[in-house]
Coordinates of C-alpha atoms in Angstrom, one line a residue:
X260 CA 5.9 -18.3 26.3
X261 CA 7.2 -21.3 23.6
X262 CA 4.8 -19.8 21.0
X263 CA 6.4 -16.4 19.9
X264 CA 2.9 -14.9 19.0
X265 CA 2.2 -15.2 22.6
X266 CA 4.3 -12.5 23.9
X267 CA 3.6 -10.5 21.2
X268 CA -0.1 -10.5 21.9
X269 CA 0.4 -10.4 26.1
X270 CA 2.5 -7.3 25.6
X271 CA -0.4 -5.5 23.8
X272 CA -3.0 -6.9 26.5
X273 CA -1.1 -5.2 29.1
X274 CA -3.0 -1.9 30.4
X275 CA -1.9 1.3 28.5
X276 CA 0.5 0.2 25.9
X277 CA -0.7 1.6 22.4
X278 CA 1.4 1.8 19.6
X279 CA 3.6 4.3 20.6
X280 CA 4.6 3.0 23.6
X281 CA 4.8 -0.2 22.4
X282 CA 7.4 0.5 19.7
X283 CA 8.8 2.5 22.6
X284 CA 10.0 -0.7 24.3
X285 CA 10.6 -2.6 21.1
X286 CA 13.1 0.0 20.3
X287 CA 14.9 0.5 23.9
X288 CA 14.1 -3.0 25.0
X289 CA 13.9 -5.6 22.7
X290 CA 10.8 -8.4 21.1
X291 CA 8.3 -8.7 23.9
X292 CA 9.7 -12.1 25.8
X293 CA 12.6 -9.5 26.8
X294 CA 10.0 -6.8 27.9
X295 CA 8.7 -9.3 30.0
X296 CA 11.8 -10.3 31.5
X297 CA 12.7 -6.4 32.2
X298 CA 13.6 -5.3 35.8
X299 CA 11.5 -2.5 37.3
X300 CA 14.7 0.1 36.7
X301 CA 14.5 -1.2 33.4
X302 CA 11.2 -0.5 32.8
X303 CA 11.2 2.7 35.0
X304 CA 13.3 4.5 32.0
X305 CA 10.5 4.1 29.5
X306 CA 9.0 7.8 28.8
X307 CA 5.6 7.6 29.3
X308 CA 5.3 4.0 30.8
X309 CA 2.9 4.3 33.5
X310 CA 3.2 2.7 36.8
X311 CA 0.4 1.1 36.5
X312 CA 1.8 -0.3 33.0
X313 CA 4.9 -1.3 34.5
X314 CA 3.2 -3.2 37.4
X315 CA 0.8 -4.8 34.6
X316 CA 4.2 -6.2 32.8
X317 CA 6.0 -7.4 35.8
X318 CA 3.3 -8.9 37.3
X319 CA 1.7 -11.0 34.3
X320 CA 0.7 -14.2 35.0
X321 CA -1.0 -15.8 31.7
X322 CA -3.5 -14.3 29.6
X323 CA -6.8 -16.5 28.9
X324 CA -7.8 -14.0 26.2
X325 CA -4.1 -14.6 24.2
X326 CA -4.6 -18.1 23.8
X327 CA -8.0 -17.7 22.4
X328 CA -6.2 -15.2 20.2
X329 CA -3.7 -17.5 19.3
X330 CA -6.3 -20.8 18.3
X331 CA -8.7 -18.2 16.1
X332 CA -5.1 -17.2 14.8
X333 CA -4.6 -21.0 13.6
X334 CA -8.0 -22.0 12.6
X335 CA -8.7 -19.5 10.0
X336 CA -5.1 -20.0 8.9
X337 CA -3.9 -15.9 9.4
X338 CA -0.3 -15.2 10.2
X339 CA 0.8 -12.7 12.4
X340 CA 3.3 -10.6 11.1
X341 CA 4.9 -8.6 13.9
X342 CA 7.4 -5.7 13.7
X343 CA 11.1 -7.6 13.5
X344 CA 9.5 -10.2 11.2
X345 CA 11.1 -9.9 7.4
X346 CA 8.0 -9.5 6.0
X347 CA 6.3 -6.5 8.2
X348 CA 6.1 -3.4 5.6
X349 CA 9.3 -1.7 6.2
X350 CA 7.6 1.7 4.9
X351 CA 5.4 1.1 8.4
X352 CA 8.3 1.7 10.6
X353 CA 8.4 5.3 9.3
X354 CA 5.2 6.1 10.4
X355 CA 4.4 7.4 14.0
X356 CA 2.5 5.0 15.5
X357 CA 3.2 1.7 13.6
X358 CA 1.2 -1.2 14.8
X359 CA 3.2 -3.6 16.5
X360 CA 2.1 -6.5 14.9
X361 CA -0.4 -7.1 12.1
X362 CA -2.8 -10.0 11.0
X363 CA -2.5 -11.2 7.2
X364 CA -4.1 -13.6 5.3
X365 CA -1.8 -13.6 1.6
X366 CA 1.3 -12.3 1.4
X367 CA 3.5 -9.2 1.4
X368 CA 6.3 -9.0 -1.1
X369 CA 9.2 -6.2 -1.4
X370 CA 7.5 -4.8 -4.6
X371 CA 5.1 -3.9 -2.2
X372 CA 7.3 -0.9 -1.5
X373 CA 6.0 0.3 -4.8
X374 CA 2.3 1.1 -4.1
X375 CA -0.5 4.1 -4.3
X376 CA -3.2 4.2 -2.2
X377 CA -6.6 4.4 -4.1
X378 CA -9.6 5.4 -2.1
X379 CA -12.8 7.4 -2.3
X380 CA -16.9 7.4 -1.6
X381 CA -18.8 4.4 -0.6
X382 CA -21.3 5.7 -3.4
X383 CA -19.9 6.3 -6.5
X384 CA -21.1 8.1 -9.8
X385 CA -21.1 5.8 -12.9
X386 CA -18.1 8.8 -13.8
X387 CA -16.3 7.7 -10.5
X388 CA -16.7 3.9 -10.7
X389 CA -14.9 4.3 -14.6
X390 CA -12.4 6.7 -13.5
X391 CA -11.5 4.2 -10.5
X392 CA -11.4 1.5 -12.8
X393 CA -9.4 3.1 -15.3
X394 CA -6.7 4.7 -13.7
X395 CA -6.3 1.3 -11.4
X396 CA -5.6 -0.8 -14.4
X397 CA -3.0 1.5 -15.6
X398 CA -1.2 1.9 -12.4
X399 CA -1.1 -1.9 -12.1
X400 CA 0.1 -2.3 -15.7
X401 CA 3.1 -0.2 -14.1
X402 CA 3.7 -2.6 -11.4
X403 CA 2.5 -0.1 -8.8
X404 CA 0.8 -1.9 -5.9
X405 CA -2.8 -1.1 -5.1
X406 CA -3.5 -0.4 -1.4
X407 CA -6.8 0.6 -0.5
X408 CA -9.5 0.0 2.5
X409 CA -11.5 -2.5 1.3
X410 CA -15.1 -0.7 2.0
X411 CA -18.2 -0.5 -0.4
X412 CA -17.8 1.7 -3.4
X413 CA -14.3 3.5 -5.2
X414 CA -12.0 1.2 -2.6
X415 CA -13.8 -1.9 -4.0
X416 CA -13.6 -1.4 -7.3
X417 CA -10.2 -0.5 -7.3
X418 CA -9.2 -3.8 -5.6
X419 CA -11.5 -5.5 -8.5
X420 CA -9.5 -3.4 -11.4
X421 CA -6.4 -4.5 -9.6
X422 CA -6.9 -7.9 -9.7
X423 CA -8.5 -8.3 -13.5
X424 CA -5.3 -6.4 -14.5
X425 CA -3.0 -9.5 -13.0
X426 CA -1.4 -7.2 -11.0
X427 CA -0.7 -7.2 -6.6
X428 CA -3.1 -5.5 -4.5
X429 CA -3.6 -5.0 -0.7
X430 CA -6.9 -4.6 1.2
X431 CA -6.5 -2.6 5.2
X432 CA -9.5 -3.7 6.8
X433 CA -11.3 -1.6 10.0
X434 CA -12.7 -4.8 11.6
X435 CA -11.2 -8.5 12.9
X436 CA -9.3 -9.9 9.3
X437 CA -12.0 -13.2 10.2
X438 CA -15.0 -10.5 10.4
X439 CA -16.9 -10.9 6.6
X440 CA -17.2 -6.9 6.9
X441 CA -19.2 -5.5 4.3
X442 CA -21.5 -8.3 3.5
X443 CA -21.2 -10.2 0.4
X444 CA -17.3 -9.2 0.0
X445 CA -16.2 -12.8 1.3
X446 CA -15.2 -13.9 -2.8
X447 CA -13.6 -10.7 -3.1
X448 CA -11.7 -10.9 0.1
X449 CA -10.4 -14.3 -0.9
X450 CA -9.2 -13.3 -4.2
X451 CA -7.4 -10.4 -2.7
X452 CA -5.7 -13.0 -0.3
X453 CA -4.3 -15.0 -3.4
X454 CA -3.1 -12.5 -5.8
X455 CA -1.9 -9.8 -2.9
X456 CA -2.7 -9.4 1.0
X457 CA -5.1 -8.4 3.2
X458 CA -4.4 -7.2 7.2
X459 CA -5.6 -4.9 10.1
X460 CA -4.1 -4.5 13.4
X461 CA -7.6 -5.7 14.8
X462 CA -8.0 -8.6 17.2
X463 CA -9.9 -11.8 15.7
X464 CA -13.7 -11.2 15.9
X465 CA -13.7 -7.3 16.5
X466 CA -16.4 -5.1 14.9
X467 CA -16.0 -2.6 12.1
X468 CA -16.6 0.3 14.5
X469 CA -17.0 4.0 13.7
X470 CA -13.4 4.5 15.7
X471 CA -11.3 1.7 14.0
X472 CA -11.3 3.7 10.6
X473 CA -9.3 6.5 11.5
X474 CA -6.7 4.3 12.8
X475 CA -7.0 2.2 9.6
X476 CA -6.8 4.7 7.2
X477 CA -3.2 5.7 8.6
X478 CA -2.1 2.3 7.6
X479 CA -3.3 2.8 4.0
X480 CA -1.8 5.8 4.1
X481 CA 1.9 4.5 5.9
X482 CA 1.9 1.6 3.2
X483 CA 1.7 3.8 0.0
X484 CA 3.7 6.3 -1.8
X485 CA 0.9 8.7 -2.8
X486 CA -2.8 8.5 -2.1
X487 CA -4.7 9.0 -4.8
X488 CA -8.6 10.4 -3.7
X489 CA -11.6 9.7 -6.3
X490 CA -15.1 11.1 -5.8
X491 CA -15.3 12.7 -2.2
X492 CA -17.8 14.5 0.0
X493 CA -16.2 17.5 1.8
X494 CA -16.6 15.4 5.3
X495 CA -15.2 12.0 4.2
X496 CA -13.1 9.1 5.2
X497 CA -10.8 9.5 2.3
X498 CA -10.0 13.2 3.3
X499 CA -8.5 11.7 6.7
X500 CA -6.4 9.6 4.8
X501 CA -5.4 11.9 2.5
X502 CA -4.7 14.1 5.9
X503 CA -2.7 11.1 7.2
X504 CA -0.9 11.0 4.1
X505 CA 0.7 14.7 4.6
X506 CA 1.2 14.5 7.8
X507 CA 3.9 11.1 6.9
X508 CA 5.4 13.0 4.3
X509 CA 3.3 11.6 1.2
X510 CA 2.2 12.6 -2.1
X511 CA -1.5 13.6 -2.5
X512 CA -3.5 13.2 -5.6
X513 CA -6.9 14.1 -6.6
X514 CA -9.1 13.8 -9.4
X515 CA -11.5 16.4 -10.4
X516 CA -15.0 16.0 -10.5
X517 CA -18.4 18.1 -12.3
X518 CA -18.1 21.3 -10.1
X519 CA -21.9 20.7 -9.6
X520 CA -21.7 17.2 -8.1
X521 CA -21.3 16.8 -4.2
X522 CA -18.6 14.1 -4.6
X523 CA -16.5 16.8 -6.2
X524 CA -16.4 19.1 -3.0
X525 CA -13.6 17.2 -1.1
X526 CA -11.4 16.0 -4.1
X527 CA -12.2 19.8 -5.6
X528 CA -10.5 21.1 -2.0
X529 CA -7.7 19.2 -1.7
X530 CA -6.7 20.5 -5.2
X531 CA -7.0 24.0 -3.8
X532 CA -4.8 23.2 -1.0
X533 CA -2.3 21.8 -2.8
X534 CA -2.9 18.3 -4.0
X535 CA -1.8 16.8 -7.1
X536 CA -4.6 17.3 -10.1
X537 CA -5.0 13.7 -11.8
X538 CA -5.8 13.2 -15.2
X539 CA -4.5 10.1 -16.2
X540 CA -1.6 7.5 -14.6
X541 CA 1.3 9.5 -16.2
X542 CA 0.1 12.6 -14.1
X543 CA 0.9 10.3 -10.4
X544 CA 3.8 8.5 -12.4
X545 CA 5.9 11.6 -12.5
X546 CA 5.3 13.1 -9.7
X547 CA 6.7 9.9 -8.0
X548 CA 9.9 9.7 -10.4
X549 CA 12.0 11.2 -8.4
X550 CA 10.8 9.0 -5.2
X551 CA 12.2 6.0 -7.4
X552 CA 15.1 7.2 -8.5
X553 CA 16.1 7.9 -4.9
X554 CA 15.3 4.7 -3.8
X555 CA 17.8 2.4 -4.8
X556 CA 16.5 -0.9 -3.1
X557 CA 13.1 -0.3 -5.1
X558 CA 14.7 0.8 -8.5
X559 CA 17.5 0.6 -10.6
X560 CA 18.5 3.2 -13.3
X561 CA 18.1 1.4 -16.8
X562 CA 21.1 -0.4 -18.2
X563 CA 20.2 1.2 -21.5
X564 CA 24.1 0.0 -23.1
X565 CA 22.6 -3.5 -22.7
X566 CA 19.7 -2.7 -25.1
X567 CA 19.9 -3.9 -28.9
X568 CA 20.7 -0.5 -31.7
X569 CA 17.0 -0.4 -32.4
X570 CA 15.7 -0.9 -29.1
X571 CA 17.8 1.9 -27.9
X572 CA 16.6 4.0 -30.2
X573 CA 13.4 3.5 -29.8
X574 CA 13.6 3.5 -26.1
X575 CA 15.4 7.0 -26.3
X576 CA 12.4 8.6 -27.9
X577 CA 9.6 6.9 -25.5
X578 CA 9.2 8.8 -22.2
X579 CA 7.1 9.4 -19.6
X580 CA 4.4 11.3 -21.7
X581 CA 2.4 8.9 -24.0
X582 CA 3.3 8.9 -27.8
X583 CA 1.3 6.8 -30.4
X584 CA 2.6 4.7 -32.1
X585 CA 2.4 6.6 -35.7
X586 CA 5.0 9.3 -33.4
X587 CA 7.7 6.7 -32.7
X588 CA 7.3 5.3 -36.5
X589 CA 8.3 8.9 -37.5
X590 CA 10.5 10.0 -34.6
X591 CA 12.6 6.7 -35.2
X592 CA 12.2 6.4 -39.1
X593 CA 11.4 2.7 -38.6
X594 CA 8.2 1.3 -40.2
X595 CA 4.9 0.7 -38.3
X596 CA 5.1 -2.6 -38.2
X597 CA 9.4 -2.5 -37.0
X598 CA 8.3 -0.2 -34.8
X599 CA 5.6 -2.6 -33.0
X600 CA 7.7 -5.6 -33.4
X601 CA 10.9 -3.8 -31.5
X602 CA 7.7 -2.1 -28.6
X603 CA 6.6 -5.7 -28.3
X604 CA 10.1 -7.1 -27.0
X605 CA 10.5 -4.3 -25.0
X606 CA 7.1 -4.4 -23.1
X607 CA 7.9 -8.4 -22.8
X608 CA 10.8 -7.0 -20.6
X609 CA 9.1 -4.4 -18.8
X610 CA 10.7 -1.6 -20.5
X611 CA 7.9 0.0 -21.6
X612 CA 4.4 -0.1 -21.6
X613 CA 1.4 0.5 -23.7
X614 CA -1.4 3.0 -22.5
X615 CA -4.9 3.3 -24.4
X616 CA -4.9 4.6 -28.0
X617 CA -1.9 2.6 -29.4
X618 CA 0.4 4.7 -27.5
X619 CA 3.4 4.0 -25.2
X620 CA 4.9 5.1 -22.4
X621 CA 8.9 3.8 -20.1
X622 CA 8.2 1.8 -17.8
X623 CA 9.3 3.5 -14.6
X624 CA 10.3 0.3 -12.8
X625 CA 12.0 -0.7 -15.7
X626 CA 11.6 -4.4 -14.4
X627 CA 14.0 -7.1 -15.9
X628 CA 16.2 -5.2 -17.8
X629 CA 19.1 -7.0 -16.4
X630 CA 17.3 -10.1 -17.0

């Protein structure tokens, strides 16, 4: 077992470990190689590790199967990201059933930890595709993260938004990460790979089957703050995610639809129950405030005394809730054109940002501020 990935991948191979189990022994035992090296007491104290399980561990021999895993591993150049490696998504380990080990092409970066989940129907309305589009770009432009599933339609487009806004985004395929699954995604895929990540926990090779999606959407879920739902039928995909989401503790938003149209009835119900009604990006942005501002390895409370006189007062006025441009001239007393000059040096530093309509809102990261 010289090749690390090995014993990652024999572990899983072994009859009746899933998830749970598996993080199980990570947790009590150790990285797999010490699994392996267990004694049967050991492995005897391990709720819910079968007999059979424990006799598939002890007695393992060599695993064909792994070290065809391993050379489809290397030859589409995928890296295999397992759960004590510094980049696995930390926000994963809260969930029940983390995956063990994923397989990602790009890469995963700590401002990761700030990202919304966007997903919704495979068959959007032209209402659907602009709302998806829309509220994307203005999530990227403040440096949230797009996580989504990668299929045909709302998850697609918001990937595409994403990426023409220069900002990260992260695809959670249901299928093998070397399985071109839809068709005619391949560019897309790619693109995703060099400006963000994609994964899945699937083997190399394995079919996007029915049964792989529930299991996916938990992981878009697990990765995001919040999952935003756009345009759903009242029996849809997204509704499991969104269902995932609550059950880890996340923040649901929807947006609402014409009450006439089908694609309204799910988004339409998870309102009802209790979801978060979206309008536009400052609607999600507040509702996760408070997430921020108790996360202190995500975000840092603005060092406001190290703004210049008339960028503090500017920045004073400016809030979460958009204000033209006109406003802030008046509120501040500064000219027009001040006032642009002083909005300009402050979006440079990520202080603030500008929405549609000539109107500004903070930044909630409040990136380089110290910088």
């Amino acid at each position: 077992m010289e090749d690390e990935r090995y014993a990652w991948l024999a572990l899983n191979s072994v009859q009746g470990i899933g998830p749970v189990l598996y993080r199980r022994l990570l947790d009590e035992i150790g990285p797999p190689e010490k699994v392996f090296l267990s004694s049967r007491q050991a492995l005897s104290r391990i709720e819910g590790l079968s007999e059979k399980s424990i006799e598939g561990i002890l007695g393992f021999k060599g695993d064909a199967n792994v070290i065809r895993e391993i050379e489809l591993i290397k030859a589409h150049s995928v890296s295999l990201i397992h759960y004590f490696h510094p980049h696995y998504p930390p926000q994963l380990k809260n969930i029940y059933d983390p995956p063990p080990y994923l397989y990602v092409t790009g890469e995963i970066w700590g401002q990761d930890l700030k990202s919304i989940a966007v997903v919704g129907t495979r068959k959007p309305t032209y209402y659907g595709k602009q709302i998806a589009a829309e509220l994307t770009r203005d999530l990227v432009h403040s440096q949230m993260t797009i996580v989504s599933g990668f299929a045909m339609g709302i998850d697609q487009i918001a990937h595409k938004s994403a990426l023409d806004a220069g900002g990260r985004t992260i695809a959670v395929l249901g299928c093998g990460i070397d399985v071109h699954y839809p068709m005619g995604s391949l560019a897309l895929k790619e693109a995703i790979s060099g400006q963000g990540a994609v994964m899945t926990e699937f083997a190399m090779g394995m079919s996007a089957a029915p049964e792989n999606f529930p299991r996916r959407n938990r992981l878009i879920s697990g990765l995001a703050l919040g999952v935003v739902v756009i345009e759903a039928a009242e029996k849809s995909g997204s509704l499991i995610t969104a269902s995932m989401a609550l059950e880890q503790g996340k923040e649901v938003f929807a947006v609402p639809g014409p009450i006439h149209s089908g694609l309204s009835k799910g988004t339409h119900a998870l309102i009802k129950s209790g979801a978060k009604l979206v309008e536009k990006v400052t609607d999600i942005l507040e509702e996760l405030n408070g997430q921020f501002q108790s996360q202190s390895d995500i975000l840092s409370p603005p060092q406001v005394q190290e703004l210049e006189p008339d960028e503090k007062k500017i920045y004073d006025i400016i809030s979460l809730t958009p204000l033209h441009l006109d406003e802030i001239s008046y509120r501040s007393r500064f000219s027009s054109r001040m006032c642009s000059e002083v909005l300009l040096q402050l979006e440079l530093r990520g202080i603030v940002h500008q929405i549609e309509g000539n109107q500004f809102i903070v930044n909630i990261t409040h990136k380089d501020l110290n910088g």
